[in-house]
Tab-separated table of C-alpha atoms in Angstrom:
chain	number	residue	atom	x	y	z
A	1	UNK	CA	200.701	88.640	147.406
A	2	UNK	CA	202.200	89.147	144.253
A	3	UNK	CA	205.845	89.180	143.873
A	4	UNK	CA	205.440	92.093	141.611
A	5	UNK	CA	203.236	93.997	143.255
A	6	UNK	CA	204.966	97.302	143.635
A	7	UNK	CA	203.062	98.114	147.121
A	8	UNK	CA	204.809	95.450	148.790
A	9	UNK	CA	208.124	95.829	150.559
A	10	UNK	CA	209.820	92.737	149.262
A	11	UNK	CA	212.900	93.673	147.519
A	12	UNK	CA	213.138	92.947	144.020
A	13	UNK	CA	215.900	90.976	143.648
A	14	UNK	CA	219.414	90.489	145.471
A	15	UNK	CA	220.022	94.482	144.557
A	16	UNK	CA	216.900	95.703	144.120
A	17	UNK	CA	216.193	99.051	146.144
A	18	UNK	CA	213.871	98.923	148.724
A	19	UNK	CA	210.456	100.023	148.594
A	20	UNK	CA	211.198	103.213	150.490
A	21	UNK	CA	213.796	104.173	148.223
A	22	UNK	CA	212.012	103.236	144.954
A	23	UNK	CA	210.955	105.747	142.634
A	24	UNK	CA	207.598	107.100	142.261
A	25	UNK	CA	205.597	104.762	140.423
A	26	UNK	CA	204.615	105.743	137.003
A	27	UNK	CA	201.353	105.905	135.315
A	28	UNK	CA	199.921	102.547	134.442
A	29	UNK	CA	200.027	102.274	130.345
A	30	UNK	CA	196.764	102.790	129.055
A	31	UNK	CA	195.423	99.645	127.594
A	32	UNK	CA	194.886	99.862	124.217
A	33	UNK	CA	191.285	99.629	122.682
A	34	UNK	CA	190.165	96.319	121.449
A	35	UNK	CA	187.592	95.433	118.415
A	36	UNK	CA	186.202	92.874	121.282
A	37	UNK	CA	185.462	95.613	123.947
A	38	UNK	CA	181.920	96.810	123.497
A	39	UNK	CA	182.235	100.466	123.372
A	40	UNK	CA	180.610	102.721	125.726
A	41	UNK	CA	177.054	103.945	124.982
A	42	UNK	CA	176.751	107.473	123.779
A	43	UNK	CA	174.149	109.910	125.450
A	44	UNK	CA	171.479	110.167	123.065
A	45	UNK	CA	169.901	113.589	122.805
A	46	UNK	CA	166.825	114.637	123.572
A	47	UNK	CA	163.892	114.421	121.221
A	48	UNK	CA	162.452	117.592	122.288
A	49	UNK	CA	165.448	119.723	122.183
A	50	UNK	CA	168.794	119.175	120.284
A	51	UNK	CA	171.642	119.307	121.643
A	52	UNK	CA	173.602	122.414	121.925
A	53	UNK	CA	176.718	120.480	122.173
A	54	UNK	CA	179.079	121.198	119.566
A	55	UNK	CA	180.110	118.385	117.462
A	56	UNK	CA	183.831	119.039	117.359
A	57	UNK	CA	184.165	119.050	120.948
A	58	UNK	CA	183.635	115.545	121.007
A	59	UNK	CA	186.742	114.819	119.373
A	60	UNK	CA	187.821	111.978	116.888
A	61	UNK	CA	185.336	108.880	117.262
A	62	UNK	CA	187.546	105.296	117.587
A	63	UNK	CA	187.898	103.668	114.533
A	64	UNK	CA	186.602	99.918	114.580
A	65	UNK	CA	189.638	98.356	113.219
A	66	UNK	CA	191.505	99.150	117.026
A	67	UNK	CA	193.801	101.611	115.932
A	68	UNK	CA	196.559	102.904	118.476
A	69	UNK	CA	194.957	106.625	118.555
A	70	UNK	CA	193.952	107.411	122.327
A	71	UNK	CA	190.592	106.988	123.144
A	72	UNK	CA	188.464	110.100	123.206
A	73	UNK	CA	186.895	111.101	126.292
A	74	UNK	CA	183.141	112.300	126.716
A	75	UNK	CA	183.042	116.287	126.928
A	76	UNK	CA	181.177	117.476	129.967
A	77	UNK	CA	178.408	118.891	128.149
A	78	UNK	CA	177.672	115.194	126.780
A	79	UNK	CA	177.581	113.842	130.147
A	80	UNK	CA	175.157	116.832	131.301
A	81	UNK	CA	171.239	115.386	131.319
A	82	UNK	CA	169.522	117.812	128.668
A	83	UNK	CA	167.633	120.408	130.020
A	84	UNK	CA	164.069	120.016	130.080
A	85	UNK	CA	162.270	122.519	127.382
A	86	UNK	CA	159.464	124.220	128.344
A	87	UNK	CA	156.161	122.716	126.568
A	88	UNK	CA	154.037	124.688	124.440
A	89	UNK	CA	150.860	125.676	125.513
A	90	UNK	CA	148.154	122.829	125.187
A	91	UNK	CA	144.947	123.904	122.972
A	92	UNK	CA	141.944	122.133	123.252
A	93	UNK	CA	141.311	119.901	120.299
A	94	UNK	CA	138.088	120.340	118.448
A	95	UNK	CA	135.168	117.819	119.806
A	96	UNK	CA	134.521	115.645	117.388
A	97	UNK	CA	130.627	115.425	116.070
A	98	UNK	CA	129.186	111.829	116.058
A	99	UNK	CA	127.718	110.817	112.783
A	100	UNK	CA	124.221	109.315	113.080
A	101	UNK	CA	123.121	106.912	110.502
A	102	UNK	CA	120.089	106.848	108.271
A	103	UNK	CA	117.951	104.779	110.979
A	104	UNK	CA	119.786	106.143	114.408
A	105	UNK	CA	118.467	108.858	116.568
A	106	UNK	CA	120.607	111.117	118.363
A	107	UNK	CA	120.447	110.299	122.467
A	108	UNK	CA	120.538	113.728	124.611
A	109	UNK	CA	121.250	113.949	128.310
A	110	UNK	CA	119.704	116.048	130.877
A	111	UNK	CA	121.548	119.113	129.749
A	112	UNK	CA	121.596	118.929	126.225
A	113	UNK	CA	118.188	118.222	125.104
A	114	UNK	CA	117.076	119.781	122.083
A	115	UNK	CA	113.995	121.360	123.185
A	116	UNK	CA	115.826	122.836	126.277
A	117	UNK	CA	116.466	121.791	130.119
A	118	UNK	CA	114.516	118.677	131.270
A	119	UNK	CA	110.626	119.616	132.083
A	120	UNK	CA	110.143	122.318	129.506
A	121	UNK	CA	108.602	120.346	126.671
A	122	UNK	CA	106.582	122.630	124.037
A	123	UNK	CA	102.873	122.135	124.416
A	124	UNK	CA	101.148	120.286	121.596
A	125	UNK	CA	97.348	119.101	121.026
A	126	UNK	CA	94.385	120.671	122.781
A	127	UNK	CA	96.789	121.770	125.511
A	128	UNK	CA	98.261	124.383	123.291
A	129	UNK	CA	95.003	126.241	122.596
A	130	UNK	CA	93.695	128.844	125.156
A	131	UNK	CA	91.395	128.293	128.188
A	132	UNK	CA	88.644	129.344	126.104
A	133	UNK	CA	88.930	126.864	123.107
A	134	UNK	CA	89.832	124.088	125.597
A	135	UNK	CA	86.652	124.409	127.385
A	136	UNK	CA	84.776	124.410	124.023
A	137	UNK	CA	86.607	121.479	122.873
A	138	UNK	CA	85.470	119.396	126.409
A	139	UNK	CA	82.207	120.736	125.663
A	140	UNK	CA	81.970	119.349	121.830
A	141	UNK	CA	83.473	116.036	122.974
A	142	UNK	CA	80.778	115.483	125.745
A	143	UNK	CA	78.016	116.426	123.395
A	144	UNK	CA	79.126	113.723	121.247
A	145	UNK	CA	79.857	110.935	123.368
A	146	UNK	CA	76.401	112.030	125.064
A	147	UNK	CA	74.804	111.539	121.645
A	148	UNK	CA	76.791	108.494	120.688
A	149	UNK	CA	75.719	106.833	124.336
A	150	UNK	CA	71.881	107.597	123.423
A	151	UNK	CA	71.900	106.495	119.775
A	152	UNK	CA	73.170	102.776	120.939
A	153	UNK	CA	70.789	103.008	123.958
A	154	UNK	CA	67.466	103.619	121.103
A	155	UNK	CA	69.006	101.156	119.195
A	156	UNK	CA	69.112	98.622	121.448
A	157	UNK	CA	65.748	99.101	122.665
A	158	UNK	CA	64.811	99.393	118.812
A	159	UNK	CA	65.967	95.384	118.094
A	160	UNK	CA	65.203	94.004	121.860
A	161	UNK	CA	62.156	92.131	122.365
A	162	UNK	CA	59.109	94.074	123.712
A	163	UNK	CA	59.301	95.267	127.226
A	164	UNK	CA	57.976	98.225	129.399
A	165	UNK	CA	60.300	100.798	128.435
A	166	UNK	CA	59.343	99.910	124.708
A	167	UNK	CA	55.540	99.741	125.266
A	168	UNK	CA	55.984	103.335	127.197
A	169	UNK	CA	58.327	104.743	124.748
A	170	UNK	CA	57.971	102.785	121.805
A	171	UNK	CA	56.795	106.046	119.667
A	172	UNK	CA	59.901	108.194	120.607
A	173	UNK	CA	61.896	105.062	119.539
A	174	UNK	CA	60.407	104.799	116.201
A	175	UNK	CA	60.847	108.538	115.585
A	176	UNK	CA	64.487	108.037	116.338
A	177	UNK	CA	65.321	104.914	114.309
A	178	UNK	CA	63.012	105.755	111.420
A	179	UNK	CA	63.569	106.032	108.444
A	180	UNK	CA	67.730	106.399	108.583
A	181	UNK	CA	68.586	103.864	111.483
A	182	UNK	CA	66.465	101.062	110.490
A	183	UNK	CA	67.488	98.045	111.558
A	184	UNK	CA	66.579	94.687	109.038
A	185	UNK	CA	67.937	91.112	111.066
A	186	UNK	CA	66.948	88.784	108.240
A	187	UNK	CA	70.641	88.181	106.888
A	188	UNK	CA	70.966	86.513	110.741
A	189	UNK	CA	67.592	85.079	111.264
A	190	UNK	CA	67.358	81.305	111.555
A	191	UNK	CA	65.321	80.845	108.470
A	192	UNK	CA	66.275	83.862	105.964
A	193	UNK	CA	64.198	84.971	103.034
A	194	UNK	CA	63.927	81.958	100.449
A	195	UNK	CA	61.564	83.995	97.935
A	196	UNK	CA	61.788	85.738	95.004
A	197	UNK	CA	59.184	88.473	95.318
A	198	UNK	CA	57.904	90.376	92.195
A	199	UNK	CA	56.385	93.564	92.639
A	200	UNK	CA	53.642	94.420	89.466
A	201	UNK	CA	51.158	97.176	88.991
A	202	UNK	CA	48.486	97.786	86.461
A	203	UNK	CA	46.277	101.118	85.941
A	204	UNK	CA	42.882	102.027	84.546
A	205	UNK	CA	43.722	104.794	82.207
A	206	UNK	CA	41.331	107.814	80.777
A	207	UNK	CA	42.276	108.017	77.319
A	208	UNK	CA	42.209	111.249	75.361
A	209	UNK	CA	38.547	110.402	73.726
A	210	UNK	CA	36.984	110.174	77.123
A	211	UNK	CA	37.383	106.053	77.537
A	212	UNK	CA	38.564	103.840	79.858
A	213	UNK	CA	41.273	101.404	79.301
A	214	UNK	CA	43.293	98.548	81.879
A	215	UNK	CA	46.426	98.287	81.359
A	216	UNK	CA	48.308	95.314	81.656
A	217	UNK	CA	50.700	93.793	84.906
A	218	UNK	CA	53.867	96.342	84.489
A	219	UNK	CA	56.538	94.149	86.143
A	220	UNK	CA	58.582	96.766	88.081
A	221	UNK	CA	61.037	94.586	90.037
A	222	UNK	CA	61.931	92.910	86.362
A	223	UNK	CA	62.534	96.646	85.219
A	224	UNK	CA	65.008	96.839	88.422
A	225	UNK	CA	66.758	93.764	87.640
A	226	UNK	CA	67.321	94.789	84.122
A	227	UNK	CA	69.008	97.870	85.005
A	228	UNK	CA	71.313	96.323	87.406
A	229	UNK	CA	72.454	93.698	85.685
A	230	UNK	CA	75.592	94.448	84.380
A	231	UNK	CA	75.961	98.140	86.041
A	232	UNK	CA	78.938	98.214	88.015
A	233	UNK	CA	77.512	101.103	90.031
A	234	UNK	CA	73.842	100.693	90.340
A	235	UNK	CA	71.888	103.432	92.116
A	236	UNK	CA	70.400	102.943	95.854
A	237	UNK	CA	66.667	103.504	94.106
A	238	UNK	CA	67.260	100.519	91.507
A	239	UNK	CA	68.228	98.297	94.281
A	240	UNK	CA	66.152	99.169	97.148
A	241	UNK	CA	63.537	101.697	96.687
A	242	UNK	CA	60.604	99.394	95.461
A	243	UNK	CA	61.864	96.415	97.504
A	244	UNK	CA	61.950	98.482	100.713
A	245	UNK	CA	58.633	100.406	99.834
A	246	UNK	CA	56.845	96.597	99.638
A	247	UNK	CA	58.369	95.651	102.844
A	248	UNK	CA	57.414	98.897	104.485
A	249	UNK	CA	53.685	98.023	103.173
A	250	UNK	CA	53.092	94.692	104.076
A	251	UNK	CA	54.798	94.956	107.924
A	252	UNK	CA	52.254	97.751	108.679
A	253	UNK	CA	48.988	96.120	107.207
A	254	UNK	CA	47.319	92.567	108.349
A	255	UNK	CA	46.601	89.493	105.673
A	256	UNK	CA	43.490	91.459	104.794
A	257	UNK	CA	45.277	94.337	103.449
A	258	UNK	CA	43.835	96.602	106.262
A	259	UNK	CA	46.638	99.162	107.558
A	260	UNK	CA	47.671	98.487	111.274
A	261	UNK	CA	48.412	101.703	113.425
A	262	UNK	CA	49.408	105.023	111.957
A	263	UNK	CA	52.287	103.876	110.185
A	264	UNK	CA	49.796	102.033	107.540
A	265	UNK	CA	48.236	105.010	105.915
A	266	UNK	CA	51.681	106.341	105.735
A	267	UNK	CA	52.954	103.272	104.048
A	268	UNK	CA	50.378	103.039	101.711
A	269	UNK	CA	50.778	106.986	99.971
A	270	UNK	CA	54.494	106.029	99.671
A	271	UNK	CA	53.808	102.723	97.537
A	272	UNK	CA	51.255	104.303	95.562
A	273	UNK	CA	53.558	107.634	94.580
A	274	UNK	CA	56.207	105.161	93.674
A	275	UNK	CA	54.422	102.717	91.244
A	276	UNK	CA	52.520	105.956	89.537
A	277	UNK	CA	55.897	107.247	88.963
A	278	UNK	CA	57.273	104.172	87.401
A	279	UNK	CA	54.125	104.433	85.243
A	280	UNK	CA	54.465	107.894	83.801
A	281	UNK	CA	58.431	106.713	83.153
A	282	UNK	CA	56.634	104.012	80.976
A	283	UNK	CA	54.556	105.908	79.225
A	284	UNK	CA	51.309	103.803	80.333
A	285	UNK	CA	48.731	106.806	79.706
A	286	UNK	CA	49.573	106.972	76.277
A	287	UNK	CA	49.322	110.257	74.547
A	288	UNK	CA	46.749	112.799	76.249
A	289	UNK	CA	45.798	110.275	78.787
A	290	UNK	CA	45.641	110.178	82.293
A	291	UNK	CA	45.905	107.440	85.334
A	292	UNK	CA	42.805	107.236	87.187
A	293	UNK	CA	43.454	103.786	89.647
A	294	UNK	CA	46.082	101.788	90.117
A	295	UNK	CA	46.326	97.972	91.493
A	296	UNK	CA	49.248	96.896	93.213
A	297	UNK	CA	50.113	92.872	93.650
A	298	UNK	CA	53.134	90.627	94.346
A	299	UNK	CA	53.963	87.592	93.000
A	300	UNK	CA	56.442	85.188	95.076
A	301	UNK	CA	58.076	81.981	94.030
A	302	UNK	CA	59.995	79.710	96.256
A	303	UNK	CA	63.512	79.165	95.727
A	304	UNK	CA	64.516	75.754	94.824
A	305	UNK	CA	66.205	74.166	97.825
A	306	UNK	CA	69.837	72.202	96.803
A	307	UNK	CA	70.133	68.894	95.340
A	308	UNK	CA	71.656	67.476	98.629
A	309	UNK	CA	68.586	69.120	100.360
A	310	UNK	CA	65.397	66.604	101.095
A	311	UNK	CA	63.082	69.658	101.711
A	312	UNK	CA	60.389	69.926	99.473
A	313	UNK	CA	58.461	73.409	98.565
A	314	UNK	CA	55.825	74.306	96.078
A	315	UNK	CA	57.473	76.071	92.568
A	316	UNK	CA	54.042	77.585	92.323
A	317	UNK	CA	53.937	81.278	92.023
A	318	UNK	CA	51.716	82.987	94.875
A	319	UNK	CA	49.838	86.462	94.705
A	320	UNK	CA	48.857	89.413	96.710
A	321	UNK	CA	46.589	91.751	95.089
A	322	UNK	CA	45.724	94.587	96.727
A	323	UNK	CA	42.485	96.985	96.449
A	324	UNK	CA	42.112	99.821	93.547
A	325	UNK	CA	43.773	102.707	94.479
A	326	UNK	CA	42.223	106.286	93.242
A	327	UNK	CA	44.981	108.654	91.986
A	328	UNK	CA	44.669	112.204	92.959
A	329	UNK	CA	46.472	115.160	91.891
A	330	UNK	CA	48.513	114.988	95.194
A	331	UNK	CA	49.531	111.766	93.971
A	332	UNK	CA	51.089	113.101	90.924
A	333	UNK	CA	52.598	116.032	92.616
A	334	UNK	CA	54.020	113.347	95.110
A	335	UNK	CA	56.071	111.147	92.417
A	336	UNK	CA	57.051	114.416	90.135
A	337	UNK	CA	59.187	115.223	92.604
């Protein structure tokens, strides 16, 4: 127990009064503020609402040097917690719009599709047509499909080996194929054509004074070759008309130059009209003359094999001369067209 404790009943010295006789304890001295003591933290005002306390009511602030002035006491206004202020009405911020790059496509959910709700896509193509036009389009498509199938089937029968179908319906197959869809497989044959064939013609001409004369041989294939050489866009007649006419004739005639079947006479008439047209172009009859008869021949020359090949072929040309054909007015009319 402290000897200087005022609450004790011990006597303070020999003559000191007793505790019951001692006067009332004075107020304890207020400690002086020291610079070492930390100052009590002041309550910070609310950021939402400024403090309404009067700055003058708080009194002077303590000096950092530690003067003898009494330490100010905080006012009740400073100790009271700040009253919460009603927050302003929250406004919805605008929804940011997405930005897409030059190669990006927006993705839509099931409820924000640009074309409306899911399952309500607009019609396109044939589905957008009325029922009548849909039926017409379906019929047209069916007709095209059937025609293509028939054409492929007839072409197959034409190039296939002889069989029961081609023997029974050969006429109908030829009528469908010739002349627009004729097939030529010589390029893919095991032994393709290795000859140069030139078609030549000569004529018996009745001159203006009533005499007959025979012209020399006109090389019609050479004329076509000169017209094609150096021409970037040669015509179909210059390339194929005479050659196809001669192939047509040889395919429908035997070695004795007699026609085989009904197409033989047709091929003969076709070739005769072509050569008459060429003779008229070259002026073979002369002024005042007319062509009375024509004769056609072919000159075939084998193509020389390459140097590395051991194949031996003859380089002498072979001729195939046809009989003289009389010329009628119908032949001249067909050639003029």
